[in-house]
Coordinates of N, CA and C in Angstrom, one line a residue:
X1 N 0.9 -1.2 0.0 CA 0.0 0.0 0.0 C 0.9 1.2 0.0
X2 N 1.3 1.9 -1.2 CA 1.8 3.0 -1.5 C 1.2 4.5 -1.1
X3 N 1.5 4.6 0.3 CA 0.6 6.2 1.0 C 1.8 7.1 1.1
X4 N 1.4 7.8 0.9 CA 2.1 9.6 1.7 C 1.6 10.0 2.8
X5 N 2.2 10.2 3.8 CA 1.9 10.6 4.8 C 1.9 12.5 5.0
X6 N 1.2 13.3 5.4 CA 1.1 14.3 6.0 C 2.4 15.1 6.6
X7 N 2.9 16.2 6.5 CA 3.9 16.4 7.6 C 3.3 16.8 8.6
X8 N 3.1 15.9 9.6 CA 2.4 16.2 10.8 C 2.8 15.2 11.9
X9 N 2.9 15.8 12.7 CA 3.6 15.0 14.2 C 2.7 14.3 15.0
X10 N 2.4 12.9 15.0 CA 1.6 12.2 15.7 C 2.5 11.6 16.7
X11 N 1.3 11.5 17.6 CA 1.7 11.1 19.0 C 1.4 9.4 19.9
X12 N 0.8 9.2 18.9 CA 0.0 8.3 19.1 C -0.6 7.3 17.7
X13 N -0.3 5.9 18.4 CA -0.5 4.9 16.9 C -2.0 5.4 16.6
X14 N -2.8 5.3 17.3 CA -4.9 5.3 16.8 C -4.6 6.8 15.7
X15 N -3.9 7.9 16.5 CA -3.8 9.0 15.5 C -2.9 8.4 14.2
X16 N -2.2 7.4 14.1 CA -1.3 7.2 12.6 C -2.4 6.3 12.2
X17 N -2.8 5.4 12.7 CA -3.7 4.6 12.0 C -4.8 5.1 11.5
X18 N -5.6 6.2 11.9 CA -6.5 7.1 11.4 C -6.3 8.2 10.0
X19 N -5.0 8.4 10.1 CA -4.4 8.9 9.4 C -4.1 7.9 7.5
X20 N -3.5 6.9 8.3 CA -3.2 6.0 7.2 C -4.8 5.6 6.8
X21 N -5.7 5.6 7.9 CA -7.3 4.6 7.0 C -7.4 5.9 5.9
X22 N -7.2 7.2 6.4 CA -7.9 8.1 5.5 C -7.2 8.2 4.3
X23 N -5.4 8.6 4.0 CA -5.4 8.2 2.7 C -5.5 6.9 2.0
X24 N -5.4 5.7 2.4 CA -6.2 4.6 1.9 C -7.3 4.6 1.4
X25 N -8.2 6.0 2.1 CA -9.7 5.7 1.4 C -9.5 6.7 0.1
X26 N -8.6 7.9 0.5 CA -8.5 7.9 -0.6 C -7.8 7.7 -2.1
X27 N -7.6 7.1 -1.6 CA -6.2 6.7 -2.8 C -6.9 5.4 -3.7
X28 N -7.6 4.2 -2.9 CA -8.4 2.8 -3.3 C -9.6 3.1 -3.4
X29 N -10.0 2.4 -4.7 CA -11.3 2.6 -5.3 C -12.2 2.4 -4.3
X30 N -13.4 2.9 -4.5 CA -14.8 2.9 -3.7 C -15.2 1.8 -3.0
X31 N -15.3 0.4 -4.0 CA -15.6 -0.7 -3.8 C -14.9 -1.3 -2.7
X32 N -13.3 -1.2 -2.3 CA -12.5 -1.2 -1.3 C -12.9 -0.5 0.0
X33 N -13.7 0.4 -0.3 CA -13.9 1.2 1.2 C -14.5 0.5 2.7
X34 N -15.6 -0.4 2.3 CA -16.0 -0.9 3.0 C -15.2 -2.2 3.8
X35 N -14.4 -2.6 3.3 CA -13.2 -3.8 3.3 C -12.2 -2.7 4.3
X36 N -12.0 -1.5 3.7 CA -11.0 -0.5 4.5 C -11.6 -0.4 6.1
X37 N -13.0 0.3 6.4 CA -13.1 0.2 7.1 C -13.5 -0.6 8.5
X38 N -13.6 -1.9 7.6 CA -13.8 -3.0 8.8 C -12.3 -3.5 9.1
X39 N -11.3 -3.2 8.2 CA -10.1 -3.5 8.2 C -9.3 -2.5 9.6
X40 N -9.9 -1.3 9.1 CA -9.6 -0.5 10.4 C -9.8 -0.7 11.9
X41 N -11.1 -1.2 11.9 CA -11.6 -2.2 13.4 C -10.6 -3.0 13.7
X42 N -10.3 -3.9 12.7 CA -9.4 -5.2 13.3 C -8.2 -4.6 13.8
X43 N -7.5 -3.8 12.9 CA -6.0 -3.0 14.1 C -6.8 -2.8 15.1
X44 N -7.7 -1.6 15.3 CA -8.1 -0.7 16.6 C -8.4 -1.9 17.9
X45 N -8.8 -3.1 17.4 CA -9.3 -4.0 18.5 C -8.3 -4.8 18.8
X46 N -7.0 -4.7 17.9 CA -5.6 -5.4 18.2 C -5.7 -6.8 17.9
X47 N -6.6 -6.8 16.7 CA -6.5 -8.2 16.0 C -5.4 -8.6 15.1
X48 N -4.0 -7.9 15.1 CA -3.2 -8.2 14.3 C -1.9 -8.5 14.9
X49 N -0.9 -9.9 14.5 CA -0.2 -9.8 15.0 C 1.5 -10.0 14.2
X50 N 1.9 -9.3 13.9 CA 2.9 -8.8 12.8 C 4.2 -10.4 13.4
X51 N 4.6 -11.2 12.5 CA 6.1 -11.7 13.2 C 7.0 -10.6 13.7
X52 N 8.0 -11.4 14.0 CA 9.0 -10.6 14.2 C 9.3 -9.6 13.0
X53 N 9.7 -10.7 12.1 CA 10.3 -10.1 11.0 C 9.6 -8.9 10.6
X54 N 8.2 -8.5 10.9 CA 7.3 -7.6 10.4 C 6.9 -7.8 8.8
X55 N 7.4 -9.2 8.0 CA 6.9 -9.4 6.8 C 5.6 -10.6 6.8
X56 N 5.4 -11.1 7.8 CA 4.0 -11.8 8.0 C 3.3 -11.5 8.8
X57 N 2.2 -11.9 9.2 CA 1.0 -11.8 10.2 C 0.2 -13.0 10.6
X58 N -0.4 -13.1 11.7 CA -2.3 -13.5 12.1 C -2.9 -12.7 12.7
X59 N -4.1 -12.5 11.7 CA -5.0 -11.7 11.9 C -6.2 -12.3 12.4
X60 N -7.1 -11.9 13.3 CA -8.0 -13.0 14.2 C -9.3 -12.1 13.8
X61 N -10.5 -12.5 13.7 CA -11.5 -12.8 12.4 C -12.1 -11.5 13.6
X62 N -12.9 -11.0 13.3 CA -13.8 -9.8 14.1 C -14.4 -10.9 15.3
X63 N -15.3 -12.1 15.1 CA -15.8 -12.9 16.0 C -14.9 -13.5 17.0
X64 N -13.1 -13.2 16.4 CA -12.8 -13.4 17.3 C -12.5 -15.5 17.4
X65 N -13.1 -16.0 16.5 CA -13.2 -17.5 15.9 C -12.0 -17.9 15.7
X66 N -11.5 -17.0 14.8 CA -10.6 -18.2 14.0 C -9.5 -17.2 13.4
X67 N -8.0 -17.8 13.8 CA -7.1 -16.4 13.1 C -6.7 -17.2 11.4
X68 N -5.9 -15.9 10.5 CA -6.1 -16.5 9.5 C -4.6 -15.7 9.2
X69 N -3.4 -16.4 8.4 CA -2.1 -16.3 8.4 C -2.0 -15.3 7.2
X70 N -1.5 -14.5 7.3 CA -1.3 -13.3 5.8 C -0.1 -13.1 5.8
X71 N 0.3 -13.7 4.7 CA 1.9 -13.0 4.1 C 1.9 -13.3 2.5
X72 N 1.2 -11.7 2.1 CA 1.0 -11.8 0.4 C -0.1 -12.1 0.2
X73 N -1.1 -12.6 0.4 CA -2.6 -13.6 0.7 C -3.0 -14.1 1.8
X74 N -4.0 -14.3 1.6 CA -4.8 -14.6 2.8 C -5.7 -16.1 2.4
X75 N -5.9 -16.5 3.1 CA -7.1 -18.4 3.2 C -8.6 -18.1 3.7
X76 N -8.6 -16.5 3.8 CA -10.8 -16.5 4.3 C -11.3 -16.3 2.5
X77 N -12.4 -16.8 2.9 CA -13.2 -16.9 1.7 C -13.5 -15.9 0.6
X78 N -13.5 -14.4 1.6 CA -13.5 -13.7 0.8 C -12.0 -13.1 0.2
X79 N -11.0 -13.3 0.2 CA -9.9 -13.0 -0.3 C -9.9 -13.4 -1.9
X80 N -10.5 -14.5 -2.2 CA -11.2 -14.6 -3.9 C -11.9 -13.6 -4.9
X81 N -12.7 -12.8 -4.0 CA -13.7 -12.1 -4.3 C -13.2 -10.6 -4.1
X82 N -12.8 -10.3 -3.2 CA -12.3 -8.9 -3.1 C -11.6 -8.6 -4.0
X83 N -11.8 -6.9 -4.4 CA -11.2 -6.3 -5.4 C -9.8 -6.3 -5.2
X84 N -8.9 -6.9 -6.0 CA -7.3 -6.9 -5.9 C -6.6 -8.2 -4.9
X85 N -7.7 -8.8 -4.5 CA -7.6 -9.6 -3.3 C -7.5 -9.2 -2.1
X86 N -7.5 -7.6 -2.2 CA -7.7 -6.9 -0.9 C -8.7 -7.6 0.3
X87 N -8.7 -8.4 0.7 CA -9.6 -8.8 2.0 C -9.3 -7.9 3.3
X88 N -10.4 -7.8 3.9 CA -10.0 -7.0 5.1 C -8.7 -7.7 5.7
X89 N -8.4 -8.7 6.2 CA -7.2 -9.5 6.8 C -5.9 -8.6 6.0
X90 N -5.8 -8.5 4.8 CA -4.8 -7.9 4.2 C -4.7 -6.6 4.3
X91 N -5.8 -5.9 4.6 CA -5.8 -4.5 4.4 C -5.8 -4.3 5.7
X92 N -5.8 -5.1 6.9 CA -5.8 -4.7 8.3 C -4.2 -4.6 8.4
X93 N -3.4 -5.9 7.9 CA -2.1 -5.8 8.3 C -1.1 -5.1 7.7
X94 N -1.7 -4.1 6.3 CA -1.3 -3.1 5.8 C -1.4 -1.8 6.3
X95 N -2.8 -1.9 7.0 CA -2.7 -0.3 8.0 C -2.0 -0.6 9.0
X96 N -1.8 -1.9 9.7 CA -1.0 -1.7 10.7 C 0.2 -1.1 10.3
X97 N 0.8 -2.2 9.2 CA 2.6 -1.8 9.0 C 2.9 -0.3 9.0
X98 N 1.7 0.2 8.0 CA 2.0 1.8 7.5 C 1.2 2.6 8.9
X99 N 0.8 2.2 10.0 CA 0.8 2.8 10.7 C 1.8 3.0 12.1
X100 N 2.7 2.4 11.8 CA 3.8 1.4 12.3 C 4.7 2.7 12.0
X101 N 5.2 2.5 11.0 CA 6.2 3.2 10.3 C 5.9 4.7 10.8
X102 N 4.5 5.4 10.1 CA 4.0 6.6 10.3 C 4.5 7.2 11.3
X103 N 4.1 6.3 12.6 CA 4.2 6.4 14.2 C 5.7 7.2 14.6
X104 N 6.7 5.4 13.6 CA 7.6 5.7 14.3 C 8.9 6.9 13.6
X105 N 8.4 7.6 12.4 CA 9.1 8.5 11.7 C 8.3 10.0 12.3
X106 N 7.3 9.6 12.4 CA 6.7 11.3 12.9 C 7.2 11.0 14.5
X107 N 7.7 10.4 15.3 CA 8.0 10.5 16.7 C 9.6 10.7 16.7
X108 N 10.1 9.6 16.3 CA 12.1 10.4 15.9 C 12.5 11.0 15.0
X109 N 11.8 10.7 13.9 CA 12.2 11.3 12.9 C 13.3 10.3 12.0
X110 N 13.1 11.6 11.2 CA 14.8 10.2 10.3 C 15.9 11.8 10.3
X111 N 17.0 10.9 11.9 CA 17.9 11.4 12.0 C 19.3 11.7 10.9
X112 N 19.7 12.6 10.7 CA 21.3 12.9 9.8 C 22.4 13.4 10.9
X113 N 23.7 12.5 10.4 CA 24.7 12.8 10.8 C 25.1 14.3 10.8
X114 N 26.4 14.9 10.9 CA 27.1 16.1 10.3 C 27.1 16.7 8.9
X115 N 27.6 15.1 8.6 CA 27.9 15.0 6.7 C 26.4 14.5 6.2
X116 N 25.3 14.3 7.1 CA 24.0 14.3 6.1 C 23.6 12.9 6.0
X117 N 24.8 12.3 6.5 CA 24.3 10.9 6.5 C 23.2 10.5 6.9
X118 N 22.1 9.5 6.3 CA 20.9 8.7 7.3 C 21.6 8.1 8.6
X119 N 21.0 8.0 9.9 CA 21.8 7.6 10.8 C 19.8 6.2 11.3
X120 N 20.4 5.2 11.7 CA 19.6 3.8 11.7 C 18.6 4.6 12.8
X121 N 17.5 4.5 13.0 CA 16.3 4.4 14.0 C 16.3 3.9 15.2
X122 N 16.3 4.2 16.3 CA 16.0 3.6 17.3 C 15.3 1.9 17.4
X123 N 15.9 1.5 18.4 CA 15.4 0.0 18.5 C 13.5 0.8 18.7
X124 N 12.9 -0.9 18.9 CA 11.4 -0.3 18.9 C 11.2 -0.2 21.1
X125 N 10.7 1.3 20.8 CA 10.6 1.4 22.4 C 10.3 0.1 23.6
X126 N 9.2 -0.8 23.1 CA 9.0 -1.4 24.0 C 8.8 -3.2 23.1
X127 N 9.6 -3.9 24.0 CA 9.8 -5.7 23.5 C 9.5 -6.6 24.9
X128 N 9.4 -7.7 24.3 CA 9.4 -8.6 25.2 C 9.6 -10.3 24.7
X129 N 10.3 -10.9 25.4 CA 10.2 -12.3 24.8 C 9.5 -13.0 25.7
X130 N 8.9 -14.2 24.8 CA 8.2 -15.4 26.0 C 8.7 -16.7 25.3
X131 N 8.9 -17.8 26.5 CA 8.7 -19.0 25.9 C 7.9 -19.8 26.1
X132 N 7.1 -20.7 24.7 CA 5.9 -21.6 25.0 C 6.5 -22.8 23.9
X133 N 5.8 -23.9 25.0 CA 6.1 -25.2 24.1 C 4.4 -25.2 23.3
X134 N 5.1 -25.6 22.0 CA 3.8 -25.7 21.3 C 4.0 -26.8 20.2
X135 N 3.1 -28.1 21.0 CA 3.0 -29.4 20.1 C 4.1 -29.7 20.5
X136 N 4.7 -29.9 21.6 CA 6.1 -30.5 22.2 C 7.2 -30.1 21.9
X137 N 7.2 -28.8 21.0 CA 8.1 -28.0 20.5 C 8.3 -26.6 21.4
X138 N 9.6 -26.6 21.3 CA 9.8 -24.9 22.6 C 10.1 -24.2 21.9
X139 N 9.7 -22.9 21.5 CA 9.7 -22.1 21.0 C 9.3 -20.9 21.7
X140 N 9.8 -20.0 21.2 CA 10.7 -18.4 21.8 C 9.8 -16.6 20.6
X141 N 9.3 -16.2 21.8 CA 8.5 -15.0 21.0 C 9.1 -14.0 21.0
X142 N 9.5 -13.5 20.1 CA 9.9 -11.8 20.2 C 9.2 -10.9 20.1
X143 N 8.7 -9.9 20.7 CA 7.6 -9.0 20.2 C 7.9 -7.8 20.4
X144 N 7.4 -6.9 19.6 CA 8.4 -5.6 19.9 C 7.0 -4.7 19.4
X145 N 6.7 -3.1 19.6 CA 6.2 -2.6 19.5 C 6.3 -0.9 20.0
X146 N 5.6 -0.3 18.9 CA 6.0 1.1 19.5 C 5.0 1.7 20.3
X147 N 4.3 0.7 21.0 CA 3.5 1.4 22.1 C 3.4 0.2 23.3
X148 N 3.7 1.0 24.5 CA 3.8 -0.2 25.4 C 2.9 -0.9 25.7
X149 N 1.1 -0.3 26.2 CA 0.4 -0.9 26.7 C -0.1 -1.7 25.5
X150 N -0.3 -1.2 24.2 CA -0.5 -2.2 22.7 C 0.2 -3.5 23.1
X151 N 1.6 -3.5 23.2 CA 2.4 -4.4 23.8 C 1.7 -5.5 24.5
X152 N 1.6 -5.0 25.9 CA 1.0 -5.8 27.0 C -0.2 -6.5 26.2
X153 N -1.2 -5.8 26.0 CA -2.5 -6.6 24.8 C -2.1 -8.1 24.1
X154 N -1.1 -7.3 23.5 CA -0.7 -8.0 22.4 C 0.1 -9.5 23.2
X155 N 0.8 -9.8 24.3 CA 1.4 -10.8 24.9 C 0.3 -10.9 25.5
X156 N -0.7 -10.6 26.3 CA -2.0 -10.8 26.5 C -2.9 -11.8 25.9
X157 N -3.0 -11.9 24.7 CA -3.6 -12.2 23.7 C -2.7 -13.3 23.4
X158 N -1.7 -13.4 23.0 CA -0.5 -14.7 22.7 C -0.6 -15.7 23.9
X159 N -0.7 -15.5 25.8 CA -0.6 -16.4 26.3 C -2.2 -16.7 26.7
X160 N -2.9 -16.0 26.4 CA -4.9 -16.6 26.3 C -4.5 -17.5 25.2
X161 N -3.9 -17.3 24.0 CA -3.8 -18.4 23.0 C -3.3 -19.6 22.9
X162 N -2.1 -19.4 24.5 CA -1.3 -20.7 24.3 C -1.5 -21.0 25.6
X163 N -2.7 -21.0 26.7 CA -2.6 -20.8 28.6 C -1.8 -22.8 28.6
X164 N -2.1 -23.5 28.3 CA -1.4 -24.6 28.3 C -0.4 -24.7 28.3
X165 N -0.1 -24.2 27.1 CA 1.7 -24.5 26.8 C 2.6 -23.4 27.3
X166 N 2.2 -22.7 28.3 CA 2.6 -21.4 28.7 C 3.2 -21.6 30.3
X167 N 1.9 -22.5 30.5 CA 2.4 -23.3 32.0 C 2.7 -24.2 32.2
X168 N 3.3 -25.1 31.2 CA 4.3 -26.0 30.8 C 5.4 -25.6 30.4
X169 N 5.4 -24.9 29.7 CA 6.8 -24.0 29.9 C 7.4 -23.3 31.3
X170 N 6.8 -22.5 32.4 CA 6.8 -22.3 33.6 C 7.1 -23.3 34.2
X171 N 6.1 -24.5 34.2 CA 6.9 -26.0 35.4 C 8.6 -26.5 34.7
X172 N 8.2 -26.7 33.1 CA 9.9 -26.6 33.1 C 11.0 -26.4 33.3
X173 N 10.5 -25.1 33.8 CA 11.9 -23.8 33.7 C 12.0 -23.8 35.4
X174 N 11.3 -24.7 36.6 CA 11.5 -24.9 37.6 C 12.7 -25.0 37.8
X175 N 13.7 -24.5 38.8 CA 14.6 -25.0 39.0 C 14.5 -26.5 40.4
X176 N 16.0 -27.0 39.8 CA 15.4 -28.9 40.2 C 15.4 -28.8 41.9
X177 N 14.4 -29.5 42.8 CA 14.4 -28.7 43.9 C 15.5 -29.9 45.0
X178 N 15.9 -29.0 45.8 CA 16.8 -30.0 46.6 C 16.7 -31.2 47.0
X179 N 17.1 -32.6 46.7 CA 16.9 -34.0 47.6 C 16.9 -33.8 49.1
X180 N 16.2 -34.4 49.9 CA 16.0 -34.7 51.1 C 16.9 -36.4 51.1
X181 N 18.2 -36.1 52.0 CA 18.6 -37.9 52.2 C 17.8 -38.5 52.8
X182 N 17.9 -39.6 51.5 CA 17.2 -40.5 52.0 C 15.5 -40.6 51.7
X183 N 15.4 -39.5 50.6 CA 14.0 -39.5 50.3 C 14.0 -39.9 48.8
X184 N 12.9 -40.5 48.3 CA 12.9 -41.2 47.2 C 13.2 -39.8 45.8
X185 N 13.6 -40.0 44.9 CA 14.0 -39.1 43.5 C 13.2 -38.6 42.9
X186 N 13.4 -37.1 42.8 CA 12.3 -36.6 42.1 C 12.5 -35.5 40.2
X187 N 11.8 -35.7 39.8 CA 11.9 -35.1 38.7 C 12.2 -34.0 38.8
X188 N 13.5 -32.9 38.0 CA 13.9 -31.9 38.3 C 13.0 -31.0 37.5
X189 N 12.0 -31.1 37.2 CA 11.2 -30.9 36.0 C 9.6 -30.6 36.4
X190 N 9.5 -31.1 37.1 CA 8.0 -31.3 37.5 C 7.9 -31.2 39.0
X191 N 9.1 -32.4 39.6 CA 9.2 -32.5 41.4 C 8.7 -33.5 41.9
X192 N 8.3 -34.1 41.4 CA 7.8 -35.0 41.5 C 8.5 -36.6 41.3
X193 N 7.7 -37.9 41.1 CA 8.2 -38.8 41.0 C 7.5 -39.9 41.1
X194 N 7.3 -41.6 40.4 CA 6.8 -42.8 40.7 C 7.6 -43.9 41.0
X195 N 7.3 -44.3 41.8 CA 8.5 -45.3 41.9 C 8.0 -46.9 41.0
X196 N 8.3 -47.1 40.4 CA 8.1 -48.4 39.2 C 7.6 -49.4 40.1
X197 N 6.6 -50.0 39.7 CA 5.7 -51.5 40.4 C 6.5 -52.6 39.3
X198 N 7.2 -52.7 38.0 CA 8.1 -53.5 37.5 C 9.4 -53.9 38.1
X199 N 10.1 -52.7 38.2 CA 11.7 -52.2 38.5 C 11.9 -52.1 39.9
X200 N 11.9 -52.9 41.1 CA 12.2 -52.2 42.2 C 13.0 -51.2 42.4
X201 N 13.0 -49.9 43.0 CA 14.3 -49.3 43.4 C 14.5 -48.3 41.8
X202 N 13.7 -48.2 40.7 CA 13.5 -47.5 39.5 C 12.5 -46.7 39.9
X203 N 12.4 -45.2 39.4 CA 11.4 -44.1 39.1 C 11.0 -43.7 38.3
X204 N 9.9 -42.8 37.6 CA 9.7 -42.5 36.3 C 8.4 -41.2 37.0
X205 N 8.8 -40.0 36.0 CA 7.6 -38.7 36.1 C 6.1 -39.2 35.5
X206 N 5.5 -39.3 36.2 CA 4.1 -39.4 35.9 C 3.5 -37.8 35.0
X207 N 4.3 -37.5 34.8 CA 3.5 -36.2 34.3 C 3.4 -35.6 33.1
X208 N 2.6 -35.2 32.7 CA 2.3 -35.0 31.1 C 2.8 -33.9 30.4
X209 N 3.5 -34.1 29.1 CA 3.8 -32.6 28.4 C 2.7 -32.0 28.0
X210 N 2.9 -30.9 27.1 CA 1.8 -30.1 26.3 C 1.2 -31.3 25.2
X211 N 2.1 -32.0 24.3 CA 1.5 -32.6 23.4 C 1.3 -34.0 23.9
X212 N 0.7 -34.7 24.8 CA 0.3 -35.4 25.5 C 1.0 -36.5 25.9
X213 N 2.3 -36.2 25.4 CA 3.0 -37.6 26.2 C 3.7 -37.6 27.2
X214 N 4.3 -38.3 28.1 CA 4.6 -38.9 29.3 C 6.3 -37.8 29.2
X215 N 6.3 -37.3 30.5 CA 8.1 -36.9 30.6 C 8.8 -37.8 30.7
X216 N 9.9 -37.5 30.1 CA 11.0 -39.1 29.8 C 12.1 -39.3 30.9
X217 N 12.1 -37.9 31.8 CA 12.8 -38.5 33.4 C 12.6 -39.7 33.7
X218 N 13.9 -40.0 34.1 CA 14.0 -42.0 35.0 C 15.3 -41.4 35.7
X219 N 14.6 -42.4 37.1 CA 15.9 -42.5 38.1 C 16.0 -44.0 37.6
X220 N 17.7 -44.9 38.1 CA 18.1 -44.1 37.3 C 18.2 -44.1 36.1
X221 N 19.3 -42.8 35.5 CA 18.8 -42.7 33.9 C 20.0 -43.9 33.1
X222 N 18.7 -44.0 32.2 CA 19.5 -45.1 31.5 C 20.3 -45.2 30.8

């Protein structure tokens, strides 16, 4: 989405996003408008969630149902039918980007050296990482954003989507708790422990991962 922005100093993303819906509307034919402005809802209600890299997305449906992955296209039904294939989902994660940018060139600006050089942008004011195992897989969130409490929302929204694998990740990251002599072995992982009805004198974690299989702790290990 090819916009010009205004020279005007915004303070605030809702003011760049407002900014960016209006020349969008006017820049894209008519029949787009209505796509624009439900598109606009979905940023305002923080239904978008950019990767890191800021070249993909999921965008989560107005009902809130079902998110839908956009990078270049989109998989909702109406992305066939929309003019240019503009679906809201695409046109949400395009006012985000360009309201992104807007935000963060009208707040620092684009600095020059002495000699005139471009000098690189500030990191994004506010990030955060998390980790969640997902499908027995650990994996690591970056999220960065130029507004803090957007931020908060937005990891908000990521561990409502993952509350399982979120606190499986948390028992993991337990550190292993001290043995008691002379008290039977416990999983450094969970804390726990069974002692084997096969194996005399063998233990094993009765406790379950995110993707439903058994922890592979054994006293002892094999």
């Amino acid at each position: 989405m090819d916009l010009t922005a205004a020279e005007e100093r915004l303070t605030t993303f809702t003011q760049a996003l407002e900014r960016v819906s209006a020349l969008a509307h006017a820049k894209l034919p008519p029949e787009l408008h209505g796509h624009l402005e439900r598109a606009t809802a979905l940023v305002k209600h923080r239904h978008v969630f950019p990767t890191d890299d800021g070249k993909h997305a999921q965008v989560l449906s107005s009902d809130g149902a079902r998110w839908y992955p956009v990078n270049g296209h989109c998989t909702c039904m109406d992305a066939s039918r929309a003019p240019q294939g503009l679906c809201k989902h695409r046109l949400a994660f395009g006012l985000y980007r360009r309201a992104s940018e807007l935000l963060a060139s009208s707040t620092c600006g684009v600095a020059t050296s002495a000699q005139g050089a471009p000098v690189a942008l500030p990191e994004a004011p506010a990030s955060v990482n998390v980790r969640l195992c997902i499908d027995g897989h650990e994996c690591q969130f970056t999220m960065r954003d130029a507004d803090e409490a957007r931020l908060v929302e937005r990891l908000q929204a990521l561990l409502t989507r993952f509350p399982q694998q979120a606190k499986t990740t948390s028992e993991a990251s337990t550190p292993a708790q001290p043995q008691t002599p002379g008290a039977p072995p416990v999983c450094p992982h969970h804390g726990k422990s069974k002692e084997s009805t096969k194996a005399t004198g063998t233990f094993f974690c009765p406790s379950k991962m995110a993707d439903g299989t058994y922890c592979q702790w054994r006293h002892p290990a094999a």
